[in-house]
Short mmCIF file of C-alpha atoms in Angstrom, two decimals:
data_model
loop_
_atom_site.label_atom_id
_atom_site.label_comp_id
_atom_site.label_asym_id
_atom_site.label_seq_id
_atom_site.Cartn_x
_atom_site.Cartn_y
_atom_site.Cartn_z
CA MET A 1 -0.16 -0.12 -0.04
CA SER A 2 0.97 3.38 -0.83
CA ASP A 3 1.41 5.95 2.30
CA GLU A 4 -1.46 8.62 0.36
CA HIS A 5 -3.24 5.72 1.39
CA TRP A 6 -2.59 5.39 5.23
CA THR A 7 -4.92 8.33 6.07
CA LEU A 8 -7.07 9.72 8.92
CA HIS A 9 -9.89 8.01 7.69
CA THR A 10 -8.67 4.38 7.21
CA PHE A 11 -6.45 4.19 10.75
CA ARG A 12 -9.93 5.27 11.89
CA SER A 13 -12.12 2.90 9.76
CA ALA A 14 -9.21 0.54 10.31
CA ALA A 15 -9.86 0.88 14.05
CA ALA A 16 -13.35 0.30 14.49
CA GLY A 17 -13.70 -2.17 11.73
CA HIS A 18 -10.51 -4.74 13.90
CA LEU A 19 -12.52 -4.24 17.55
CA HIS A 20 -15.73 -5.06 15.59
CA GLY A 21 -14.27 -8.13 14.30
CA ALA A 22 -12.73 -9.16 17.71
CA GLU A 23 -16.22 -8.32 19.46
CA CYS A 24 -17.44 -10.92 17.34
CA VAL A 25 -14.44 -13.07 17.29
CA LEU A 26 -15.21 -12.76 21.09
CA SER A 27 -19.29 -13.59 20.93
CA VAL A 28 -19.32 -17.05 18.93
CA LEU A 29 -16.31 -18.03 21.73
CA PRO A 30 -19.14 -20.18 23.78
CA GLN A 31 -20.26 -22.00 20.65
CA ASN A 32 -17.75 -23.43 19.01
CA PRO A 33 -15.18 -22.71 21.25
CA THR A 34 -12.27 -25.02 18.88
CA HIS A 35 -12.09 -23.89 15.99
CA PRO A 36 -9.36 -22.10 15.30
CA ALA A 37 -10.64 -18.43 13.28
CA ARG A 38 -12.70 -18.15 16.32
CA ALA A 39 -9.61 -18.55 19.22
CA PRO A 40 -9.23 -15.95 21.76
CA ALA A 41 -5.91 -14.98 20.06
CA SER A 42 -7.79 -13.82 17.13
CA ALA A 43 -9.66 -11.53 19.43
CA ALA A 44 -6.13 -10.49 21.09
CA TYR A 45 -4.78 -10.00 17.81
CA LEU A 46 -7.77 -7.86 15.84
CA ALA A 47 -7.30 -5.70 18.97
CA HIS A 48 -3.42 -5.00 18.95
CA VAL A 49 -4.42 -4.24 15.43
CA ALA A 50 -7.10 -2.27 16.65
CA LEU A 51 -4.83 -0.22 18.70
CA GLU A 52 -1.90 0.51 16.59
CA CYS A 53 -4.73 1.90 13.13
CA ALA A 54 -6.08 4.34 15.99
CA ILE A 55 -3.28 5.53 17.97
CA LYS A 56 -1.79 5.33 14.31
CA ALA A 57 -4.90 7.87 13.62
CA ARG A 58 -4.09 10.19 16.50
CA LEU A 59 -0.52 10.59 15.72
CA LEU A 60 -1.53 11.62 12.33
CA TYR A 61 -3.94 13.93 13.31
CA ARG A 62 -1.75 15.87 15.81
CA ALA A 63 1.30 16.77 13.99
CA GLY A 64 -1.98 17.86 10.78
CA CYS A 65 -1.16 15.47 8.25
CA ALA A 66 -3.95 13.82 6.53
CA ASP A 67 -1.79 11.01 5.61
CA GLY A 68 1.36 9.08 5.73
CA GLU A 69 2.84 11.13 2.57
CA ASP A 70 2.51 14.47 4.59
CA LEU A 71 4.03 13.37 7.87
CA LYS A 72 6.89 12.10 5.69
CA LYS A 73 7.17 15.20 4.26
CA LYS A 74 6.70 17.27 7.68
CA GLN A 75 8.26 14.80 10.15
CA PRO A 76 10.25 12.39 7.87
CA LYS A 77 12.61 10.36 11.51
CA VAL A 78 8.59 9.86 13.37
CA TYR A 79 7.48 8.77 10.39
CA ASP A 80 10.28 6.54 9.30
CA ALA A 81 10.04 5.78 13.07
CA LEU A 82 6.43 4.53 13.29
CA PHE A 83 4.98 3.53 9.99
CA ARG A 84 8.84 1.86 8.43
CA ARG A 85 9.81 -0.12 10.97
CA ARG A 86 9.36 -2.84 13.30
CA GLN A 87 8.87 -0.39 15.93
CA GLY A 88 5.43 0.82 13.96
CA HIS A 89 3.85 -2.60 15.50
CA GLU A 90 4.55 -2.10 19.18
CA LEU A 91 2.00 -0.46 21.04
CA ALA A 92 4.47 0.79 24.12
CA ARG A 93 6.29 2.72 21.66
CA LEU A 94 3.22 4.30 19.72
CA ALA A 95 1.54 5.17 23.17
CA GLU A 96 4.84 6.91 24.43
CA GLU A 97 5.28 8.91 21.29
CA VAL A 98 0.66 9.80 21.72
CA ARG A 99 1.76 10.08 25.18
CA LEU A 100 -1.60 8.01 25.89
CA SER A 101 -1.08 7.87 28.62
CA LYS A 102 -1.61 12.02 29.37
CA LEU A 103 -3.75 11.53 27.24
CA MET A 104 -6.35 9.88 29.02
CA LYS A 105 -5.86 11.57 32.44
CA VAL A 106 -6.96 14.87 30.29
CA GLU A 107 -10.15 13.54 28.68
CA GLY A 108 -11.43 11.64 32.84
CA LYS A 109 -10.24 8.24 32.06
CA GLN A 110 -8.29 5.80 34.33
CA TRP A 111 -4.15 5.12 33.65
CA VAL A 112 -4.77 1.46 34.39
CA ASP A 113 -0.53 0.00 34.23
CA ASP A 114 -1.88 -3.76 34.97
CA ASP A 115 -1.29 -7.27 33.40
CA CYS A 116 -3.38 -6.52 30.55
CA TRP A 117 -1.58 -3.48 29.16
CA LYS A 118 2.13 -5.65 30.20
CA ARG A 119 0.85 -8.89 27.58
CA LEU A 120 -1.39 -5.39 24.99
CA THR A 121 2.37 -4.28 25.63
CA THR A 122 5.01 -7.08 25.29
CA SER A 123 7.74 -6.78 22.37
CA GLU A 124 5.89 -10.05 20.95
CA ARG A 125 3.31 -8.06 20.38
CA PRO A 126 1.15 -8.63 17.28
CA TYR A 127 3.60 -10.92 15.66
CA SER A 128 3.08 -13.64 18.85
CA LEU A 129 -0.11 -13.92 18.25
CA ARG A 130 -0.65 -13.63 14.08
CA TYR A 131 2.07 -17.04 14.04
CA GLY A 132 -0.67 -18.65 17.21
CA ALA A 133 3.50 -18.80 18.87
CA GLU A 134 0.91 -17.02 21.81
CA ASN A 135 -1.23 -19.03 24.05
CA ILE A 136 -4.21 -16.39 25.48
CA GLY A 137 -7.03 -18.06 27.33
CA ALA A 138 -10.90 -16.20 26.60
CA SER A 139 -11.28 -13.79 29.32
CA ALA A 140 -7.42 -12.43 29.29
CA ALA A 141 -8.66 -12.30 25.36
CA GLY A 142 -11.94 -10.60 26.63
CA ALA A 143 -9.87 -8.05 28.80
CA GLU A 144 -7.69 -7.38 25.91
CA VAL A 145 -10.30 -6.01 22.99
CA ALA A 146 -12.20 -3.99 26.17
CA ARG A 147 -8.68 -1.57 27.12
CA SER A 148 -8.38 -1.49 23.17
CA LYS A 149 -11.99 -0.26 23.45
CA GLU A 150 -11.92 2.04 26.00
CA LEU A 151 -7.94 3.67 24.89
CA ALA A 152 -9.15 3.59 20.97
CA ASP A 153 -11.58 5.73 22.07
CA VAL A 154 -10.38 8.51 23.74
CA LEU A 155 -8.10 7.73 20.40
CA LEU A 156 -10.09 8.66 18.25
CA SER A 157 -12.20 11.16 20.31
CA GLY A 158 -12.90 14.09 18.00
CA ILE A 159 -11.50 13.52 14.91
CA GLY A 160 -13.48 12.61 11.68
CA PHE A 161 -13.59 11.70 8.81
CA SER A 162 -12.72 14.25 6.63
CA LYS A 163 -9.38 15.81 6.50
CA ARG A 164 -7.94 17.75 9.28
CA LYS A 165 -7.37 21.54 8.11
CA ARG A 166 -3.96 22.55 8.10
CA ASP A 167 -2.23 26.24 8.35
CA GLY A 168 -2.42 27.59 4.04
CA ASP A 169 -6.23 25.78 3.63
CA SER A 170 -8.85 27.92 2.60
#
């Protein structure tokens, strides 16, 4: 995918879609808990990707960038680190870049640095889930989906689907 397709809209939509998918996977687990496509790891993986997309949408918004190409021009080091390297999938690094703990507090939400957050931000994620190397139970996956939804709601608050107006735009 070229950089011009990485827009606020695509990241925001992907965050919502992946969270919905994670919730759907969790909702069918009780009916068919052994089906591989309905494994708790699938829900946790989707939640991870959703949170990554929500953070990247917030980063673009905060930088006043409509898409990845804008960010590449305005802040090439940030772009390279967060969109071109492995650390661009590391939630701990992304959360630090967007100052997620402070954003939560500003929004009147509690920042929780617990076992759920530690699982979400382990350096092996999302690869351990993507390739099936990590075993995660339904309750842990459910907690990760719920946390990702809570964080994504804060990250995406105030970000519409249209381009953010930048200085000089009429």
